[in-house]
Coordinates of C-alpha atoms and ligand atoms in Angstrom, one line a residue:
X1 CA 0.0 0.0 0.0
X2 CA 1.4 3.3 -1.0
X3 CA 1.5 5.8 1.9
X4 CA -0.5 9.0 1.5
X5 CA 1.8 11.9 2.5
X6 CA 0.1 15.1 3.3
X7 CA 1.9 18.4 3.1
X8 CA 0.6 21.2 5.4
X9 CA 1.7 24.8 5.2
X10 CA 2.5 26.7 8.4
X11 CA 1.0 30.1 8.1
X12 CA 2.6 31.6 11.2
X13 CA 5.8 29.7 12.0
X14 CA 7.1 30.1 15.5
X15 CA 10.6 31.2 16.6
X16 CA 11.9 27.9 18.1
X17 CA 14.3 28.1 21.0
X18 CA 17.7 26.5 20.7
X19 CA 18.3 23.2 22.6
X20 CA 20.1 23.6 25.9
X21 CA 22.2 21.3 28.2
X22 CA 20.1 18.4 27.2
X23 CA 17.5 19.1 24.5
X24 CA 14.7 21.7 24.5
X25 CA 12.6 22.0 27.6
X26 CA 9.5 24.1 27.8
X27 CA 6.3 24.2 29.8
X28 CA 3.5 22.0 28.5
X29 CA 1.5 25.0 27.2
X30 CA 4.4 26.1 25.0
X31 CA 5.0 22.7 23.4
X32 CA 1.2 22.2 23.0
X33 CA 0.8 25.4 21.0
X34 CA -1.0 24.7 17.7
X35 CA 1.5 23.2 15.2
X36 CA 4.6 23.9 17.4
X37 CA 5.6 20.2 17.7
X38 CA 5.0 19.8 14.0
X39 CA 7.4 22.6 13.2
X40 CA 9.9 21.3 15.7
X41 CA 9.8 17.8 14.3
X42 CA 9.9 19.0 10.6
X43 CA 13.2 20.8 11.4
X44 CA 14.6 17.7 13.0
X45 CA 13.6 15.6 9.9
X46 CA 15.2 18.2 7.7
X47 CA 18.4 17.8 9.6
X48 CA 18.5 14.0 9.4
X49 CA 17.6 14.2 5.7
X50 CA 20.6 16.5 5.2
X51 CA 23.1 14.3 7.0
X52 CA 21.8 11.0 5.7
X53 CA 20.9 11.8 2.1
X54 CA 21.8 14.8 0.2
X55 CA 24.2 16.2 2.7
X56 CA 27.7 15.7 4.1
X57 CA 27.5 12.1 5.2
X58 CA 25.6 10.3 2.5
X59 CA 24.9 7.1 4.4
X60 CA 21.4 6.8 3.1
X61 CA 20.4 5.6 6.5
X62 CA 16.7 6.4 6.7
X63 CA 16.0 4.8 10.1
X64 CA 15.1 6.7 13.3
X65 CA 14.1 5.6 16.8
X66 CA 11.5 7.3 18.9
X67 CA 10.5 6.9 22.6
X68 CA 10.4 8.7 25.9
X69 CA 9.2 9.0 29.4
X70 CA 5.6 8.7 30.5
X71 CA 4.8 12.3 31.1
X72 CA 1.6 13.9 30.0
X73 CA 1.1 14.1 26.3
X74 CA 4.2 12.1 25.3
X75 CA 2.2 9.1 23.9
X76 CA 0.6 11.4 21.4
X77 CA 3.8 13.3 20.8
X78 CA 5.6 10.0 20.0
X79 CA 2.9 9.2 17.5
X80 CA 2.9 12.6 15.9
X81 CA 6.7 12.7 15.5
X82 CA 6.6 9.2 14.0
X83 CA 4.0 10.4 11.5
X84 CA 6.1 13.4 10.5
X85 CA 9.4 11.4 10.2
X86 CA 7.6 8.9 8.0
X87 CA 6.1 11.7 6.0
X88 CA 9.7 12.8 5.3
X89 CA 10.7 9.3 4.1
X90 CA 12.1 7.8 7.3
X91 CA 11.5 4.3 8.6
X92 CA 10.7 4.6 12.3
X93 CA 11.1 2.3 15.3
X94 CA 8.8 3.3 18.1
X95 CA 9.3 1.9 21.6
X96 CA 6.4 -0.2 22.9
X97 CA 3.9 2.1 24.6
X98 CA 6.2 4.9 23.5
X99 CA 8.1 4.2 26.7
X100 CA 11.9 4.0 26.8
X101 CA 14.6 5.3 29.1
X102 CA 17.2 7.6 27.7
X103 CA 20.0 5.0 28.0
X104 CA 17.7 2.3 26.4
X105 CA 17.1 4.7 23.5
X106 CA 20.8 5.3 23.1
X107 CA 21.4 1.5 23.0
X108 CA 18.5 1.0 20.6
X109 CA 19.8 3.6 18.1
X110 CA 23.0 1.6 18.0
X111 CA 21.6 -1.9 17.8
X112 CA 18.9 -1.0 15.3
X113 CA 21.6 0.9 13.3
X114 CA 19.5 4.0 13.0
X115 CA 20.7 7.4 11.8
X116 CA 19.6 8.8 15.2
X117 CA 16.8 9.1 17.7
X118 CA 14.3 11.4 19.2
X119 CA 13.8 11.1 23.0
X120 CA 10.7 12.7 24.5
X121 CA 11.7 13.6 28.0
X122 CA 12.2 16.6 30.3
X123 CA 14.1 14.2 32.6
X124 CA 14.1 15.4 36.2
X125 CA 11.7 18.3 35.5
X126 CA 8.1 17.9 36.7
X127 CA 5.3 16.7 34.4
X128 CA 4.3 20.3 33.8
X129 CA 7.4 20.6 31.5
X130 CA 8.0 18.8 28.2
X131 CA 11.4 18.1 26.7
X132 CA 12.9 16.6 23.5
X133 CA 16.4 15.4 23.1
X134 CA 18.1 14.4 19.8
X135 CA 20.7 11.7 19.7
X136 CA 23.0 10.7 16.8
X137 CA 23.8 7.4 15.2
X138 CA 26.5 6.7 17.8
X139 CA 23.8 6.8 20.4
X140 CA 25.2 10.0 21.9
X141 CA 23.4 13.3 22.4
X142 CA 23.7 15.9 19.7
X143 CA 26.7 18.2 19.9
X144 CA 26.9 21.9 19.2
X145 CA 27.1 21.8 15.4
X146 CA 24.0 19.6 15.2
X147 CA 22.1 21.7 17.7
X148 CA 23.0 24.9 15.7
X149 CA 22.0 23.4 12.4
X150 CA 18.7 21.9 13.8
X151 CA 17.9 25.3 15.2
X152 CA 18.5 27.0 11.9
X153 CA 16.3 24.5 10.0
X154 CA 13.5 24.6 12.6
X155 CA 13.3 28.3 12.2
X156 CA 13.1 28.1 8.4
X157 CA 10.3 25.5 8.2
X158 CA 7.3 26.7 6.1
X159 CA 5.5 23.4 5.7
X160 CA 5.6 19.9 7.1
X161 CA 5.0 16.4 5.7
X162 CA 2.9 13.8 7.6
X163 CA 1.1 10.5 7.3
X164 CA -1.5 8.7 9.4
X165 CA 0.1 6.6 12.1
X166 CA -2.0 3.5 11.5
X167 CA -1.3 3.6 7.7
X168 CA 2.4 3.8 8.4
X169 CA 2.2 0.9 10.8
X170 CA 0.3 -1.1 8.2
X171 CA 2.8 -0.2 5.5
X172 CA 5.7 -1.4 7.8
X173 CA 7.2 2.1 7.8
X174 CA 6.6 2.3 11.5
X175 CA 7.4 -0.7 13.7
X176 CA 7.3 -1.2 17.5
X177 CA 10.3 -2.5 19.3
X178 CA 10.9 -3.8 22.8
X179 CA 13.2 -1.3 24.4
X180 CA 13.2 -3.1 27.7
X181 CA 14.2 -6.5 26.4
X182 CA 16.9 -5.0 24.2
X183 CA 18.3 -3.0 27.1
X184 CA 18.1 -5.9 29.6
X185 CA 19.9 -8.1 27.1
X186 CA 22.8 -5.6 26.9
X187 CA 23.2 -5.5 30.7
X188 CA 23.1 -9.3 30.9
X189 CA 25.9 -9.5 28.3
X190 CA 28.0 -6.9 30.2
X191 CA 27.4 -8.0 33.8
X192 CA 26.7 -11.7 33.4
X193 CA 23.3 -12.0 35.0
X194 CA 23.7 -15.8 35.3
X195 CA 26.6 -15.4 37.6
X196 CA 24.9 -12.7 39.6
X197 CA 21.8 -14.7 40.0
X198 CA 23.8 -17.6 41.3
X199 CA 25.5 -15.3 43.9
X200 CA 22.1 -13.9 44.9
X201 CA 20.8 -17.4 45.4
X202 CA 23.6 -18.2 47.8
X203 CA 23.0 -14.9 49.8
X204 CA 19.4 -15.5 50.3
X205 CA 18.8 -12.7 52.8
X206 CA 20.0 -10.1 50.3
X207 CA 17.3 -7.5 49.7
X208 CA 16.8 -4.2 47.9
X209 CA 14.5 -1.2 47.9
X210 CA 14.0 1.0 44.8
X211 CA 12.1 4.2 44.0
X212 CA 11.1 4.5 40.3
X213 CA 9.4 7.9 41.0
X214 CA 6.5 7.0 38.6
X215 CA 8.8 7.7 35.6
X216 CA 10.0 5.2 33.0
X217 CA 12.2 3.3 35.5
X218 CA 9.6 0.9 36.9
X219 CA 9.3 -1.6 34.0
X220 CA 13.1 -1.5 33.4
X221 CA 13.9 -2.1 37.1
X222 CA 11.3 -4.9 37.3
X223 CA 12.7 -6.7 34.2
X224 CA 16.4 -6.3 35.2
X225 CA 16.4 -6.8 39.0
X226 CA 13.4 -8.9 39.6
X227 CA 12.6 -11.0 36.5
X228 CA 16.2 -11.5 35.3
X229 CA 18.3 -11.4 38.5
X230 CA 15.7 -12.8 40.9
X231 CA 16.5 -10.0 43.4
X232 CA 14.2 -9.6 46.4
X233 CA 13.2 -6.0 45.7
X234 CA 10.6 -3.6 46.9
X235 CA 9.8 -1.0 44.2
X236 CA 8.2 2.2 45.3
X237 CA 6.3 4.4 42.8
X238 CA 6.8 1.6 40.2
X239 CA 4.0 2.4 37.8
X240 CA 4.9 5.0 35.0
X241 CA 2.4 7.8 35.4
X242 CA 1.4 10.8 33.2
X243 CA 1.7 13.1 36.2
X244 CA 4.9 11.5 37.5
X245 CA 3.4 11.3 40.9
X246 CA 1.4 14.5 40.8
X247 CA 1.7 17.3 43.4
X248 CA 3.3 17.7 46.8
X249 CA 1.5 18.9 50.0
X250 CA 2.1 22.6 48.9
X251 CA 0.5 22.0 45.6
X252 CA 3.7 22.0 43.6
X253 CA 4.3 19.3 41.0
X254 CA 6.7 16.6 42.2
X255 CA 10.2 16.4 40.7
X256 CA 11.1 13.0 39.4
X257 CA 14.7 13.6 40.5
X258 CA 16.7 11.2 42.6
X259 CA 18.0 13.8 45.0
X260 CA 17.6 13.8 48.8
X261 CA 14.8 16.4 48.7
X262 CA 12.5 14.2 46.6
X263 CA 12.9 10.6 48.0
X264 CA 11.7 10.8 51.6
X265 CA 10.3 7.3 51.7
X266 CA 13.4 5.7 50.2
X267 CA 15.6 7.6 52.7
X268 CA 13.4 6.2 55.5
X269 CA 13.6 2.7 54.2
X270 CA 17.3 3.0 53.8
X271 CA 17.7 4.3 57.4
X272 CA 16.2 1.0 58.7
X273 CA 19.5 -0.6 57.7
X274 CA 17.5 -3.6 56.4
X275 CA 18.3 -3.2 52.7
X276 CA 21.6 -4.1 51.2
X277 CA 21.0 -2.0 48.1
X278 CA 18.7 1.0 47.6
X279 CA 18.3 3.2 44.5
X280 CA 16.2 5.9 42.9
X281 CA 16.1 7.0 39.3
X282 CA 14.8 10.0 37.5
X283 CA 12.0 9.9 34.9
X284 CA 14.2 9.0 32.0
X285 CA 16.3 6.7 34.1
X286 CA 19.7 8.3 33.2
X287 CA 20.3 9.4 36.8
X288 CA 20.6 7.3 39.9
X289 CA 21.0 7.7 43.6
X290 CA 22.4 4.5 45.0
X291 CA 23.2 3.3 48.5
X292 CA 22.5 0.5 51.0
X293 CA 22.3 -0.2 54.7
X294 CA 21.7 3.4 55.7
X295 CA 24.4 4.8 53.4
X296 CA 24.0 6.8 50.2
X297 CA 26.8 7.2 47.7
X298 CA 27.3 10.4 45.6
X299 CA 27.9 9.9 41.9
X300 CA 31.5 11.3 41.9
X301 CA 32.4 8.7 44.6
X302 CA 30.5 5.9 42.9
X303 CA 32.3 6.6 39.7
X304 CA 35.6 6.4 41.5
X305 CA 34.5 3.0 43.0
X306 CA 33.4 1.8 39.6
X307 CA 36.7 2.7 38.1
X308 CA 38.5 0.6 40.7
X309 CA 36.4 -2.4 39.7
X310 CA 36.2 -1.6 36.0
X311 CA 37.8 -5.0 35.1
X312 CA 34.4 -6.5 36.0
X313 CA 32.9 -4.9 33.0
X314 CA 35.9 -5.3 30.6
X315 CA 36.5 -1.5 30.4
X316 CA 40.0 -1.9 28.8
X317 CA 38.6 -3.8 25.9
X318 CA 36.4 -0.9 24.9
X319 CA 39.2 1.6 24.6
X320 CA 41.9 0.8 22.0
X321 CA 44.6 3.2 23.2
X322 CA 43.6 5.9 25.7
X323 CA 41.0 5.5 28.4
X324 CA 39.2 8.7 29.2
X325 CA 37.9 9.0 32.7
X326 CA 35.6 12.0 32.4
X327 CA 33.9 14.2 34.9
X328 CA 32.1 17.5 34.4
X329 CA 34.3 20.3 35.8
X330 CA 31.7 21.1 38.5
X331 CA 31.7 17.5 39.8
X332 CA 33.9 16.6 42.8
X333 CA 37.3 15.4 41.4
X334 CA 37.6 12.1 43.3
X335 CA 38.6 10.4 40.0
X336 CA 41.5 12.8 39.5
X337 CA 43.1 11.6 42.8
X338 CA 43.3 8.1 41.3
X339 CA 45.1 8.9 38.0
X340 CA 48.3 7.1 39.1
X341 CA 46.5 4.1 40.5
X342 CA 44.4 3.8 37.4
X343 CA 47.5 4.1 35.1
X344 CA 49.0 1.1 37.0
X345 CA 45.7 -0.8 36.7
X346 CA 45.6 -0.3 32.9
X347 CA 49.3 -0.5 31.9
X348 CA 48.5 -1.1 28.2
X349 CA 46.6 2.1 28.0
X350 CA 47.2 5.8 28.4
X351 CA 44.9 6.8 31.3
X352 CA 43.5 10.3 31.0
X353 CA 41.3 12.0 33.6
X354 CA 39.4 14.8 31.8
X355 CA 37.2 17.7 33.0
X356 CA 34.4 18.5 30.6
X357 CA 31.6 21.1 30.5
X358 CA 28.2 20.1 32.0
X359 CA 26.0 18.0 29.7
X360 CA 26.7 14.3 29.1
X361 CA 27.3 14.8 25.4
X362 CA 30.8 15.9 26.2
X363 CA 31.6 12.7 28.1
X364 CA 29.7 10.5 25.5
X365 CA 31.9 11.5 22.7
X366 CA 35.0 10.4 24.7
X367 CA 33.7 6.9 25.1
X368 CA 31.1 7.6 27.8
X369 CA 33.1 6.5 30.9
X370 CA 32.4 9.5 33.1
X371 CA 30.3 11.2 35.7
X372 CA 28.3 14.3 36.5
X373 CA 27.5 15.5 40.0
X374 CA 23.8 15.5 39.3
X375 CA 23.7 11.7 39.8
X376 CA 24.7 10.6 36.3
X377 CA 27.2 7.9 35.7
X378 CA 28.0 6.7 32.1
X379 CA 27.6 3.2 30.8
X380 CA 30.5 2.7 28.3
X381 CA 28.4 0.1 26.4
X382 CA 26.1 2.9 25.2
X383 CA 26.3 6.7 25.0
X384 CA 24.3 8.2 27.8
X385 CA 24.4 8.3 31.5
X386 CA 22.6 5.2 32.8
X387 CA 20.8 4.8 36.1
X388 CA 19.9 1.1 36.0
X389 CA 23.4 0.2 34.8
X390 CA 25.0 2.0 37.7
X391 CA 22.7 0.3 40.3
X392 CA 23.3 -3.1 38.6
X393 CA 27.0 -2.6 38.5
X394 CA 27.0 -1.6 42.2
X395 CA 25.0 -4.8 42.9
X396 CA 27.6 -6.8 41.1
X397 CA 30.4 -5.3 43.1
X398 CA 28.5 -5.9 46.3
X399 CA 28.1 -9.6 45.4
X400 CA 31.7 -10.0 44.3
X401 CA 33.2 -8.5 47.4
X402 CA 30.6 -9.3 50.1
X403 CA 31.2 -5.8 51.5
X404 CA 28.6 -3.1 52.1
X405 CA 28.3 0.1 50.0
X406 CA 29.8 2.1 52.9
X407 CA 32.7 -0.3 53.4
X408 CA 33.4 -0.2 49.6
X409 CA 33.4 3.6 49.6
X410 CA 35.5 3.9 52.7
X411 CA 38.2 1.7 51.1
X412 CA 38.4 4.2 48.3
X413 CA 38.5 7.3 50.6
X414 CA 41.1 5.7 52.9
X415 CA 43.4 5.2 49.9
X416 CA 42.8 8.5 48.1
X417 CA 41.1 10.9 50.4
X418 CA 37.6 12.3 50.0
X419 CA 36.2 15.4 48.1
X420 CA 33.3 16.8 50.1
X421 CA 30.7 18.2 47.8
X422 CA 27.4 20.0 47.8
X423 CA 25.3 21.9 45.1
X424 CA 23.0 24.8 45.7
X425 CA 21.3 27.4 43.6
X426 CA 20.3 31.0 43.2
X427 CA 17.1 31.3 41.2
X428 CA 14.6 33.9 40.2
X429 CA 12.7 35.3 37.2
X430 CA 14.1 38.8 37.0
X431 CA 16.4 39.3 34.0
X432 CA 18.2 42.2 35.5
X433 CA 19.1 40.1 38.5
X434 CA 20.5 37.5 36.2
X435 CA 22.5 40.1 34.5
X436 CA 23.9 41.4 37.8
X437 CA 24.9 37.8 38.8
X438 CA 26.7 37.3 35.5
X439 CA 28.5 40.6 35.9
X440 CA 29.5 39.7 39.5
X441 CA 31.0 36.4 38.4
X442 CA 32.7 37.9 35.4
X443 CA 34.4 40.5 37.5
X444 CA 35.2 38.3 40.5
X445 CA 38.9 38.3 39.7
X446 CA 39.0 42.0 40.9
X447 CA 38.2 40.7 44.4
X448 CA 41.1 38.4 44.7
X449 CA 42.6 38.8 48.1
X450 CA 39.3 40.0 49.6
X451 CA 37.7 38.2 52.5
X452 CA 34.2 36.7 52.3
X453 CA 32.8 35.3 55.5
X454 CA 35.7 33.3 57.0
X455 CA 37.4 32.6 53.7
X456 CA 39.8 34.6 51.5
X457 CA 39.3 34.6 47.7
X458 CA 42.6 33.6 46.2
X459 CA 41.7 33.3 42.6
X460 CA 38.7 33.7 40.4
X461 CA 37.9 33.3 36.7
X462 CA 36.1 31.4 34.0
X463 CA 36.9 27.9 32.8
X464 CA 37.1 27.1 29.1
X465 CA 36.9 23.5 27.9
X466 CA 40.0 22.6 25.8
X467 CA 39.1 19.4 24.0
X468 CA 41.4 16.6 24.9
X469 CA 41.5 15.2 21.3
X470 CA 41.7 18.4 19.2
X471 CA 43.5 20.7 21.7
X472 CA 41.0 23.4 20.7
X473 CA 38.7 25.4 23.0
X474 CA 35.4 23.5 22.4
X475 CA 33.3 25.4 24.9
X476 CA 34.1 28.9 26.4
X477 CA 33.1 30.0 29.8
X478 CA 31.7 26.6 30.7
X479 CA 31.9 27.5 34.4
X480 CA 33.0 30.3 36.7
X481 CA 35.3 29.4 39.6
X482 CA 36.1 31.0 42.9
X483 CA 39.1 29.5 44.7
X484 CA 39.2 30.3 48.3
X485 CA 41.7 29.7 51.1
X486 CA 42.4 26.2 52.3
X487 CA 41.3 24.5 49.2
X488 CA 37.7 25.6 49.4
X489 CA 36.4 25.8 45.9
X490 CA 33.2 27.1 44.4
X491 CA 32.1 26.8 40.8
X492 CA 29.0 28.3 39.3
X493 CA 27.1 28.2 36.0
X494 CA 23.6 28.8 34.7
X495 CA 21.3 25.9 34.3
X496 CA 20.4 25.0 30.8
X497 CA 17.4 22.7 31.5
X498 CA 14.9 25.0 33.0
X499 CA 11.6 26.1 31.3
X500 CA 11.5 29.6 32.6
X501 CA 13.4 32.1 34.8
X502 CA 17.0 31.6 35.7
X503 CA 18.9 29.2 38.0
X504 CA 22.5 29.7 38.8
X505 CA 23.9 26.4 40.1
X506 CA 26.5 26.8 42.8
X507 CA 28.9 23.9 43.5
X508 CA 31.2 23.6 46.5
X509 CA 34.1 21.2 47.0
X510 CA 36.8 20.6 49.5
X511 CA 39.3 17.8 49.7
X512 CA 40.2 16.2 53.0
X513 CA 42.3 13.1 53.8
X514 CA 39.9 12.4 56.7
X515 CA 36.8 11.0 55.1
X516 CA 34.8 10.4 58.3
X517 CA 34.1 14.0 59.2
X518 CA 30.5 15.5 59.4
X519 CA 29.9 17.3 56.1
X520 CA 28.0 20.4 57.1
X521 CA 30.8 22.1 59.1
X522 CA 32.9 21.6 55.9
X523 CA 30.5 23.0 53.4
X524 CA 28.9 25.8 55.5
X525 CA 31.9 28.2 55.2
X526 CA 31.7 27.9 51.4
X527 CA 28.0 28.6 51.4
X528 CA 28.5 31.6 53.7
X529 CA 31.4 32.9 51.6
X530 CA 29.3 32.7 48.4
X531 CA 26.5 34.6 50.0
X532 CA 28.9 37.2 51.4
X533 CA 30.3 37.6 47.8
X534 CA 26.7 38.1 46.5
X535 CA 25.9 40.6 49.2
X536 CA 29.1 42.6 48.7
X537 CA 28.2 42.9 45.0
X538 CA 24.8 44.3 45.8
X539 CA 22.9 41.2 44.8
X540 CA 19.5 41.0 46.7
X541 CA 19.2 37.2 47.0
X542 CA 21.0 34.2 48.5
X543 CA 22.0 30.7 47.5
X544 CA 19.7 28.0 48.8
X545 CA 18.4 24.4 48.2
X546 CA 21.8 22.8 48.9
X547 CA 21.8 19.1 48.2
X548 CA 23.4 18.3 51.6
X549 CA 20.5 19.9 53.5
X550 CA 18.5 16.7 53.6
X551 CA 21.4 14.3 53.0
X552 CA 21.8 11.7 55.7
X553 CA 25.3 11.9 57.0
X554 CA 26.8 8.7 58.4
X555 CA 29.5 10.7 60.3
X556 CA 27.5 13.4 62.0
X557 CA 27.4 12.9 65.8
Ligands
VG1_601 C1 21.3 19.4 34.6 C2 22.5 18.8 35.3 C3 23.4 18.2 34.3 C4 22.7 17.2 33.4 C5 21.5 17.8 32.8 C6 20.6 16.8 32.0 O1 21.7 20.4 33.8 O2 23.1 19.8 36.1 O3 24.5 17.6 35.0 O4 23.5 16.7 32.4 O5 20.6 18.4 33.8 O6 20.3 15.8 32.9 P1 21.6 22.0 34.1 O7 22.0 22.8 32.9 O8 20.2 22.3 34.6 O9 22.5 22.2 35.3 V1 18.9 14.9 32.6 O10 18.9 13.7 33.7 O11 17.9 16.1 32.4 O12 19.0 14.3 31.0
CO602 CO1 17.4 12.4 33.2

């Protein structure tokens, strides 16, 4: 049956915003404007046509993969985008129910040998936001040149091409695929589920508690941990829901973000000490917060641990010459402390620890072995951060060593020291406030030598990303830094995932050889110094919402 393609003119095209840290995020009302999604998708189709057909890389690959998280409207959006892609001559694989985690999408793009993928998710943002990410044939998120070109094309769309979804299904131009099975198969091949299952059988008392936050995680966690590994697991908020759990007691929509502010029930389950493993994941399952027996592990630390045990996943085999151990520059540099150790561990390779800008695309292009402080750890067998992989790898290490999560982390800290970390924010909606903040950070170097709170500002400036492969500056001003006395370091950058207003993220780190100290006396002077810096510059607000405010601290007395 020949497909009937309809071409529809856009009388009043929109000005479409450029994608940010991780795709384009807008409030529902904006994405839902009449023909907005159509214009957005047509621009994306135009880009893939350009790179696969007429354009630079004439691969003639006309396959695309589409899927996303369960948030309101995504089912219809998945169908609509599939219709438009088919209308432009693409063959489309759609995840069953439209539901797929971001890492599962990355993996599917690679295994289905597609030219790219479109991921419908606003990730950790509440269901009142919508987001769309574009990934390339490698499975990795789009880099700057793609983002720029897609943006140009989206803003020159005058008409779009579309078909009826049912017709496309019938014609075989759209096909469903099982994102969960494909993904679980990958983890099985990497982690050896058979071996893990056997170890779990022997340790019959071993149990886990998870929080799927009503995002896409539930079905993935059930398949991997319960069905395939036979783990005795309690899964909170398992069912994917359109409203991602709805509203909190103040009437604000819940954030599907695995951070201490948003997982009270899991924190309380963990504090019982009964569970060997606990984890929470965000709505597109690329972030994780892991722990066990009362302890939670931050992502920078977990990545250091994973790097110690990287043999278990055959890391060396994935990198022919150099192994990049990546971390975003605002993430605690635990991994940097291990450079020498890792070089000994991988004598055949050149080991390089690399600082990147925020946004996993920068780590993905280096082989995807890296970490962000926002709870993202990379799975080197695909090209995204991957929550379920991290939790499953941690489980494997627990089973191999027989130690607890805390004992494992303490082994690392005893050997290399610990980098204490917290992240806060300054947020608002006033553009002139944002301009003042920017000006303050840009001129901070003038205040070198000045005292803020109990700390002295020793050096300040902006950090540019020099690409480790090309040697060129690939991202300018990726973060501001304020280096204070005694190794107290603050970094700051504006968030690129919000849907309105501004959020300046503030990151505090301090290295200590003693790991078993309470955290808040260590981070408080940095928080105070930053607020004093703002005040001295005439800024009316303060930093707040620090991640360690609700973080259980095993070493506080
Ligand atoms: C945030 C995080 C960043 C992460 C990005 C996307 O970005 O800080 O580390 O890569 O979200 O994560 P920003 O610009 O708001 O700081 V996700 O889980 O939304 O795909
Ligand atoms: Co996410």
